[in-house]
Amino acid sequence: LSALQLETAEVFEPLLKDARYKGAWGGRGSAKSHFFAGLALEDAIALGEDIVCIREIQRTLDQSVKKLLEQKIQDYNVGYYFDVQDRRIITRPAIGGQGVITFEGMQNHTADSIKSLEGYGRAWVEEAQTLSQRSLDLLRPTIRKAASQLWFSWNPRYATDPVDVLLRGEEPPPDSTVVRANFQDNPWFPDVLQQEMEYDRRRDPEKFAHVWLGEYERHSEARVFKNWVVEEFTRPNGTIHRLGADWGFSIDPSVMVRCSIDGKRLYVDYEAWQLGCEIVHLPDLFMSIPEAEKWPSVADSARPETISHMNRHGFPKMTAAIKGPKSLDEGVAFLQSFDIVVHPRCRHVIDELTLYKYKTDPVTNKVLPVLEDKNNHCIDALRYACEGARRAGKPMPKILKYDNSGIH
Ligand SMILES: Nc1ncnc2c1ncn2[C@@H]1O[C@H](COP(=O)(O)OP(=O)(O)OP(=O)(O)O)[C@@H](O)[C@H]1O
Ligand SMILES: [Mg+2]
């Protein structure tokens, strides 16, 4: 009988039964690592199995599950059975004799050196989504002891990854048990992760499905903007501010953004954003951006009467964007050519930079050269703001400032 009283989340119970292949895949924080760590200790103590913990790449032991095993040894209070050494853990099984737990990176192995693993009864591959086909092909016939087992825990990326093809493909190997585990299945799901999870669930459903539900990564290639970071900053005196506005009402927001160009960088430092804003209240909304009314601004040309109202109510320098057949694509390409730095106060700009996508072919899933017409209100405002700079032609001077020598 086992010396260990393992508390197992229900989702992993099928994996407690013997099987040559055991797999657990799913989103972050679903207790996959903790489950296999506990099972490893149990099999080491009760069965005296030698266990090799494997990753595709392991440059140092810090990248291994050694720390996790040490923590579980403490948690379960089974230090008596283990001698934790520098590079490995020696085991003293309850059934007598001596065993070992070792930690290996597959990329450090050749077809010859892998043979050193032939005597192991268990191989646990952590982060198995990164396992290469070569490594998988080397490993499977190496673990050959009678009743030996191969374990895989992973967060899926693509259906074409070797471990997914093997264990989730059309024909999984005989004697394999595979479970899907997500955070809902983890009775110990910690508060910090709960908050991280909820943040992604609100902001980015697609990312949420991939990161937290273990869905394959989809459409990340469809994101229009990958060239941006969120960072606190203040723009120096003398900065030329560029303002752009987009009109909406009930479904779409009315938006104004402020940005400035500095060489290859585009700084976005203020946004004004409101749903259902009456025209008479637009000047106040936009004046929440410092000195917005003093600078030239460029607005969506679809509402000349709104621009006229703004001109008469505090925004005399607001003009209409020039609509050309290619202004959308060229404007987006212009924004893509910068390293964009967004101030954290610009929440809606951040949302849209995250969510703005190209369309994808519903049949082939391939990304199309057509922009989706949603999550683009701040983006449109940014395009308008930069329209003058774009039409003036490149390259942008290193520091784009006005000459303030004549201003007193
Ligand atoms: N048996 C357990 N006892 C106590 N806490 C646990 C246990 N299993 C999981 N947890 C808690 O749940 C968290 C997530 O577990 P774990 O790291 O095993 O998940 P995972 O699925 O491997 O996540 P990731 O995909 O991020 O690697 C742990 O950090 C720990 O706080
Ligand atoms: Mg893990």
Coordinates of C-alpha atoms and ligand atoms in Angstrom, one line a residue:
L1 CA 0.0 0.0 0.0
S2 CA 1.1 3.5 -0.7
A3 CA 2.7 5.6 2.0
L4 CA 1.2 8.6 0.3
Q5 CA -2.3 9.8 0.7
L6 CA -2.6 11.6 -2.5
E7 CA -5.5 14.1 -2.8
T8 CA -6.4 13.9 -6.5
A9 CA -8.6 16.3 -8.4
E10 CA -11.4 14.3 -9.9
V11 CA -10.4 15.2 -13.4
F12 CA -7.1 13.2 -13.1
E13 CA -8.6 10.1 -11.6
P14 CA -8.5 8.1 -14.9
L15 CA -4.7 8.6 -14.8
L16 CA -4.4 6.8 -11.5
K17 CA -5.0 3.5 -13.4
D18 CA -2.1 1.9 -15.2
A19 CA -1.6 2.9 -18.9
R20 CA 1.5 3.0 -21.1
Y21 CA 0.6 6.5 -22.2
K22 CA -0.8 9.1 -19.8
G23 CA -1.6 12.6 -21.0
A24 CA -3.0 15.7 -19.3
W25 CA -3.6 18.7 -21.4
G26 CA -5.4 22.0 -20.8
G27 CA -5.1 25.6 -19.8
R28 CA -2.9 27.3 -17.2
G29 CA -3.3 26.6 -13.6
S30 CA -5.2 23.3 -13.9
A31 CA -2.9 21.4 -11.5
K32 CA -1.4 19.2 -14.3
S33 CA 2.1 19.6 -13.0
H34 CA 1.1 19.1 -9.4
F35 CA -0.8 16.0 -10.3
F36 CA 2.1 14.3 -12.1
A37 CA 4.5 15.4 -9.4
G38 CA 2.4 13.7 -6.8
L39 CA 2.0 10.6 -8.9
A40 CA 5.8 10.4 -9.5
L41 CA 6.4 10.5 -5.8
E42 CA 3.8 7.8 -5.2
D43 CA 5.2 5.5 -7.9
A44 CA 8.7 6.1 -6.6
I45 CA 7.8 5.2 -3.0
A46 CA 5.2 2.4 -3.6
L47 CA 6.7 0.7 -6.7
G48 CA 10.3 1.7 -6.6
E49 CA 10.2 3.1 -10.1
D50 CA 13.1 5.1 -11.5
I51 CA 11.6 8.2 -13.0
V52 CA 13.1 10.6 -15.6
C53 CA 11.6 14.0 -15.8
I54 CA 12.0 15.4 -19.3
R55 CA 11.7 18.6 -21.2
E56 CA 12.6 19.4 -24.8
I57 CA 15.1 22.0 -23.6
Q58 CA 16.7 22.0 -20.2
R59 CA 19.8 24.2 -19.9
T60 CA 19.7 24.3 -16.1
L61 CA 17.9 22.3 -13.4
D62 CA 15.9 25.5 -12.7
Q63 CA 14.0 24.7 -15.8
S64 CA 13.0 21.3 -14.5
V65 CA 10.3 20.1 -12.1
K66 CA 12.9 19.3 -9.5
K67 CA 11.8 22.2 -7.2
L68 CA 8.2 21.2 -7.6
L69 CA 9.1 17.6 -6.5
E70 CA 11.0 18.9 -3.5
Q71 CA 8.1 21.0 -2.5
K72 CA 5.7 18.1 -2.8
I73 CA 8.0 15.9 -0.7
Q74 CA 7.7 18.5 2.0
D75 CA 4.0 19.1 1.6
Y76 CA 3.3 15.3 1.8
N77 CA 5.8 14.9 4.6
V78 CA 7.6 12.0 2.9
G79 CA 11.1 13.2 3.3
Y80 CA 12.0 9.9 4.8
Y81 CA 11.8 8.2 1.4
F82 CA 14.0 10.7 -0.4
D83 CA 17.5 12.1 -0.5
V84 CA 17.4 15.3 -2.4
Q85 CA 20.8 15.9 -4.0
D86 CA 22.2 18.5 -6.3
R87 CA 21.3 17.1 -9.7
R88 CA 18.9 14.2 -8.8
I89 CA 16.8 12.8 -6.1
I90 CA 17.7 9.4 -4.7
T91 CA 14.7 7.4 -3.5
R92 CA 14.3 4.8 -0.8
P93 CA 11.2 2.9 -1.8
A94 CA 8.9 1.4 0.8
I95 CA 9.4 -1.9 -0.9
G96 CA 13.1 -1.7 -0.3
G97 CA 16.1 -1.1 -2.6
Q98 CA 17.1 2.2 -4.0
G99 CA 15.8 4.3 -6.9
V100 CA 16.4 7.6 -8.6
I101 CA 14.6 10.6 -10.1
T102 CA 16.6 12.4 -12.8
F103 CA 16.0 15.5 -15.0
E104 CA 16.9 15.6 -18.6
G105 CA 16.6 17.8 -21.7
M106 CA 15.9 15.9 -24.9
Q107 CA 18.0 18.4 -26.9
N108 CA 21.1 17.3 -24.9
H109 CA 20.6 13.8 -26.2
T110 CA 21.7 11.8 -29.2
A111 CA 20.4 8.5 -30.5
D112 CA 23.2 6.9 -28.5
S113 CA 23.1 8.8 -25.3
I114 CA 19.3 8.4 -25.0
K115 CA 20.0 4.7 -24.3
S116 CA 21.0 5.6 -20.8
L117 CA 17.3 6.0 -20.1
E118 CA 16.3 2.5 -21.0
G119 CA 16.1 1.3 -17.5
Y120 CA 13.5 3.9 -16.4
G121 CA 10.0 2.8 -15.5
R122 CA 8.5 6.3 -15.9
A123 CA 9.2 9.2 -18.2
W124 CA 7.3 12.4 -17.5
V125 CA 7.5 15.0 -20.2
E126 CA 6.6 18.5 -18.9
E127 CA 5.6 21.3 -21.3
A128 CA 5.2 18.5 -23.9
Q129 CA 3.8 21.0 -26.4
T130 CA 7.4 21.9 -27.2
L131 CA 8.5 18.4 -27.7
S132 CA 10.0 17.9 -31.2
Q133 CA 9.1 15.0 -33.4
R134 CA 12.7 13.9 -33.2
S135 CA 12.6 13.8 -29.4
L136 CA 9.3 11.9 -29.4
D137 CA 10.7 9.4 -31.8
L138 CA 13.8 8.9 -29.7
L139 CA 11.9 8.6 -26.5
R140 CA 9.1 6.2 -27.2
P141 CA 11.2 3.1 -27.9
T142 CA 13.7 4.0 -25.2
I143 CA 11.3 3.7 -22.4
R144 CA 11.0 -0.1 -22.8
K145 CA 11.0 -1.6 -19.3
A146 CA 8.1 -4.0 -18.7
A147 CA 5.1 -2.0 -17.6
S148 CA 6.9 1.2 -18.2
Q149 CA 4.9 4.4 -18.7
L150 CA 5.2 7.7 -20.6
W151 CA 3.5 10.7 -19.1
F152 CA 2.9 14.0 -20.9
S153 CA 1.6 17.2 -19.5
W154 CA 1.1 20.2 -21.7
N155 CA -0.7 23.4 -22.7
P156 CA -1.7 23.0 -26.3
R157 CA -0.5 25.3 -29.0
Y158 CA -1.2 23.8 -32.4
A159 CA -3.0 20.6 -33.5
T160 CA 0.1 19.9 -35.5
D161 CA 2.4 19.7 -32.5
P162 CA 3.8 16.2 -32.2
V163 CA 2.3 15.4 -28.8
D164 CA -1.1 16.5 -30.0
V165 CA -0.8 14.4 -33.1
L166 CA 0.2 11.4 -31.0
L167 CA -2.3 11.7 -28.1
R168 CA -5.1 13.7 -29.6
G169 CA -4.9 12.7 -33.2
E170 CA -7.0 10.2 -35.2
E171 CA -5.3 7.1 -33.8
P172 CA -3.8 7.5 -30.3
P173 CA -1.4 4.6 -29.4
P174 CA -2.9 1.6 -27.7
D175 CA -3.2 1.7 -23.9
S176 CA -3.3 5.5 -23.6
T177 CA -5.4 7.6 -21.2
V178 CA -5.7 11.3 -21.9
V179 CA -7.6 13.8 -19.9
R180 CA -8.3 17.5 -20.4
A181 CA -8.0 19.6 -17.3
N182 CA -8.8 23.3 -16.9
F183 CA -8.7 25.7 -14.0
Q184 CA -12.3 24.8 -13.1
D185 CA -11.1 21.3 -12.4
N186 CA -8.4 22.5 -9.9
P187 CA -9.8 22.6 -6.4
W188 CA -6.7 24.6 -5.3
F189 CA -6.9 27.2 -8.1
P190 CA -5.2 30.2 -6.4
D191 CA -6.6 33.7 -6.2
V192 CA -3.8 35.4 -8.1
L193 CA -4.5 33.2 -11.1
Q194 CA -8.2 33.7 -10.7
Q195 CA -7.7 37.4 -11.2
E196 CA -5.4 36.9 -14.2
M197 CA -7.9 34.5 -15.7
E198 CA -10.8 36.9 -15.2
Y199 CA -8.8 39.8 -16.8
D200 CA -8.2 37.8 -19.9
R201 CA -11.8 36.5 -20.0
R202 CA -13.1 40.1 -20.0
R203 CA -10.6 41.6 -22.4
D204 CA -9.7 38.9 -24.9
P205 CA -12.0 35.9 -25.3
E206 CA -9.7 34.3 -27.9
K207 CA -6.7 34.6 -25.7
F208 CA -8.7 33.3 -22.8
A209 CA -9.8 30.2 -24.7
H210 CA -6.2 29.4 -25.6
V211 CA -4.5 30.3 -22.4
W212 CA -7.1 29.2 -19.8
L213 CA -9.2 26.6 -21.6
G214 CA -6.4 24.9 -23.5
E215 CA -7.9 25.6 -27.0
Y216 CA -5.5 25.6 -29.8
E217 CA -4.0 29.0 -30.6
R218 CA -6.1 30.5 -33.3
H219 CA -5.9 33.6 -35.4
S220 CA -3.1 35.1 -33.5
E221 CA -1.6 35.7 -36.9
A222 CA -4.8 37.7 -37.6
R223 CA -3.9 40.4 -35.1
V224 CA -3.3 43.7 -36.9
F225 CA -1.0 45.2 -34.3
K226 CA 1.8 43.4 -32.5
N227 CA 4.1 46.4 -32.5
W228 CA 3.1 47.9 -29.2
V229 CA 3.8 48.0 -25.5
V230 CA 2.0 49.6 -22.5
E231 CA 4.3 51.9 -20.5
E232 CA 4.1 55.0 -18.3
F233 CA 5.8 58.0 -19.8
T234 CA 5.5 61.8 -20.1
R235 CA 6.2 63.6 -23.3
P236 CA 8.8 66.4 -23.1
N237 CA 8.0 70.1 -23.5
G238 CA 8.0 71.0 -27.2
T239 CA 6.3 67.8 -28.3
I240 CA 4.0 68.1 -31.3
H241 CA 0.8 66.5 -30.3
R242 CA -1.5 64.9 -33.0
L243 CA -5.1 64.4 -32.3
G244 CA -7.7 62.3 -34.1
A245 CA -11.4 61.7 -33.5
D246 CA -14.0 59.2 -34.5
W247 CA -17.7 59.6 -34.2
G248 CA -20.2 57.1 -32.8
F249 CA -23.3 57.1 -30.7
S250 CA -25.3 54.2 -29.4
I251 CA -23.3 51.1 -30.4
D252 CA -20.0 52.7 -31.3
P253 CA -18.2 55.2 -28.9
S254 CA -17.1 58.7 -29.8
V255 CA -13.4 58.8 -29.4
M256 CA -10.5 61.2 -29.4
V257 CA -6.9 60.2 -29.0
R258 CA -3.7 62.1 -28.6
C259 CA -0.4 60.9 -29.8
S260 CA 3.0 62.1 -30.9
I261 CA 5.8 60.8 -33.1
D262 CA 9.4 60.5 -32.1
G263 CA 11.5 58.8 -34.8
K264 CA 10.4 55.2 -35.0
R265 CA 8.1 55.6 -32.0
L266 CA 4.5 56.6 -31.7
Y267 CA 3.5 57.6 -28.2
V268 CA -0.2 57.5 -27.4
D269 CA -0.8 59.4 -24.1
Y270 CA -4.5 60.4 -23.8
E271 CA -7.9 59.1 -24.9
A272 CA -11.4 60.3 -24.4
W273 CA -14.0 57.7 -24.9
Q274 CA -17.8 57.6 -24.4
L275 CA -20.8 55.7 -25.6
G276 CA -24.0 57.6 -26.2
C277 CA -22.4 61.0 -26.0
E278 CA -24.8 63.8 -27.2
I279 CA -23.2 66.1 -29.8
V280 CA -23.6 69.1 -27.4
H281 CA -21.4 67.2 -24.9
L282 CA -18.7 66.2 -27.3
P283 CA -16.6 69.4 -26.7
D284 CA -16.4 68.7 -23.0
L285 CA -15.6 65.0 -23.6
F286 CA -12.7 65.9 -25.8
M287 CA -11.5 68.6 -23.5
S288 CA -10.7 66.0 -20.9
I289 CA -7.6 65.6 -23.0
P290 CA -5.1 68.3 -22.0
E291 CA -5.1 71.3 -24.4
A292 CA -7.0 69.2 -27.0
E293 CA -8.8 72.3 -28.3
K294 CA -5.5 74.2 -28.9
W295 CA -4.1 71.6 -31.4
P296 CA -5.1 70.8 -34.9
S297 CA -7.2 67.6 -34.9
V298 CA -8.5 65.4 -37.7
A299 CA -11.9 63.8 -37.4
D300 CA -14.0 61.2 -39.2
S301 CA -15.4 62.9 -42.3
A302 CA -18.7 61.0 -42.2
R303 CA -20.2 63.7 -39.9
P304 CA -19.6 67.2 -41.4
E305 CA -22.3 68.7 -39.2
T306 CA -20.6 67.3 -36.1
I307 CA -17.3 68.7 -37.1
S308 CA -19.0 72.1 -37.8
H309 CA -20.5 72.0 -34.3
M310 CA -17.1 71.3 -32.8
N311 CA -15.5 74.1 -34.9
R312 CA -18.1 76.5 -33.3
H313 CA -17.7 75.1 -29.8
G314 CA -14.1 75.2 -28.8
F315 CA -12.4 73.2 -31.6
P316 CA -11.8 75.7 -34.4
K317 CA -8.8 73.7 -35.7
M318 CA -10.7 70.4 -36.2
T319 CA -10.7 69.3 -39.8
A320 CA -12.2 66.3 -41.7
A321 CA -10.1 63.3 -42.6
I322 CA -9.4 62.9 -46.3
K323 CA -11.1 59.7 -47.4
G324 CA -9.4 57.9 -50.3
P325 CA -9.8 54.4 -51.6
K326 CA -6.7 53.2 -49.9
S327 CA -6.7 55.5 -46.8
L328 CA -7.6 52.7 -44.5
D329 CA -5.0 50.2 -45.6
E330 CA -2.3 52.8 -45.9
G331 CA -3.2 54.4 -42.6
V332 CA -3.0 51.0 -40.8
A333 CA 0.3 50.2 -42.5
F334 CA 1.6 53.6 -41.3
L335 CA 0.7 52.8 -37.7
Q336 CA 2.3 49.3 -38.1
S337 CA 5.5 50.9 -39.1
F338 CA 6.1 52.4 -35.6
D339 CA 7.0 51.0 -32.3
I340 CA 3.8 52.1 -30.5
V341 CA 4.0 53.0 -26.8
V342 CA 0.7 53.3 -25.0
H343 CA 0.1 55.0 -21.7
P344 CA -1.8 52.6 -19.3
R345 CA -4.5 55.2 -18.8
C346 CA -5.6 54.7 -22.5
R347 CA -7.6 51.5 -21.7
H348 CA -9.7 51.5 -24.8
V349 CA -6.7 52.0 -27.1
I350 CA -5.1 49.0 -25.4
D351 CA -8.2 46.9 -25.9
E352 CA -8.5 47.7 -29.5
L353 CA -4.8 47.2 -30.2
T354 CA -5.3 43.7 -28.7
L355 CA -8.6 42.9 -30.5
Y356 CA -8.3 44.5 -33.9
K357 CA -8.0 41.8 -36.5
Y358 CA -7.9 40.8 -40.1
K359 CA -10.7 38.7 -41.4
T360 CA -10.1 34.9 -41.7
D361 CA -11.4 32.5 -44.3
P362 CA -14.1 30.5 -42.5
V363 CA -13.2 27.5 -44.7
T364 CA -9.4 27.4 -44.5
N365 CA -8.9 29.5 -41.4
K366 CA -6.3 31.5 -43.3
V367 CA -5.8 35.2 -42.6
L368 CA -7.2 37.4 -45.4
P369 CA -5.9 40.8 -46.4
V370 CA -9.1 42.4 -45.3
L371 CA -9.5 44.3 -42.0
E372 CA -12.4 43.5 -39.7
D373 CA -14.8 46.4 -39.2
K374 CA -14.9 46.2 -35.4
N375 CA -12.7 47.1 -32.4
N376 CA -11.4 50.0 -34.6
H377 CA -12.7 53.2 -33.1
C378 CA -9.6 54.3 -31.2
I379 CA -7.6 52.9 -34.1
D380 CA -9.5 55.0 -36.6
A381 CA -8.9 58.1 -34.4
L382 CA -5.2 57.2 -34.3
R383 CA -5.1 56.9 -38.1
Y384 CA -6.7 60.3 -38.5
A385 CA -4.3 61.8 -36.0
C386 CA -1.4 60.6 -38.0
E387 CA -2.9 61.3 -41.4
G388 CA -1.0 64.6 -41.9
A389 CA 2.4 63.0 -41.0
R390 CA 1.7 60.0 -43.3
R391 CA 0.7 62.2 -46.2
A392 CA 3.8 64.5 -45.6
G393 CA 5.9 61.4 -46.4
K394 CA 8.6 59.6 -44.6
P395 CA 11.1 59.4 -43.1
M396 CA 10.1 60.9 -39.8
P397 CA 12.8 63.1 -38.2
K398 CA 14.4 61.6 -35.1
I399 CA 12.8 64.1 -32.7
L400 CA 9.6 65.7 -34.0
K401 CA 9.2 68.9 -32.1
Y402 CA 8.1 72.4 -32.9
D403 CA 10.5 75.3 -32.8
N404 CA 9.4 77.2 -29.7
S405 CA 12.1 79.8 -29.8
G406 CA 9.6 82.4 -30.9
I407 CA 7.0 81.6 -28.3
H408 CA 6.8 83.5 -25.1
Ligands
LIG1 N1 -2.3 19.2 -5.0 C1 -2.3 20.5 -4.8 N2 -2.2 21.0 -3.5 C2 -2.1 22.3 -3.3 N3 -2.2 23.2 -4.3 C3 -2.3 22.8 -5.6 C4 -2.3 21.4 -5.9 N4 -2.4 21.3 -7.2 C5 -2.4 22.5 -7.7 N5 -2.3 23.4 -6.8 C6 -2.3 24.9 -6.9 O1 -2.8 25.2 -8.3 C7 -1.8 25.9 -9.0 C8 -1.7 25.4 -10.4 O2 -1.2 24.1 -10.4 P1 -0.2 23.6 -11.5 O3 1.0 24.5 -11.5 O4 0.1 22.2 -11.2 O5 -1.0 23.8 -12.8 P2 -0.6 23.5 -14.3 O6 -1.8 23.0 -15.0 O7 0.7 22.8 -14.4 O8 -0.4 25.0 -14.8 P3 0.5 25.6 -15.9 O9 -0.2 25.3 -17.2 O10 0.6 27.1 -15.6 O11 1.9 24.9 -15.8 C9 -0.5 25.7 -8.2 O12 0.4 26.8 -8.4 C10 -1.0 25.5 -6.8 O13 -1.1 26.8 -6.2
MG2 MG 2.5 23.2 -15.2

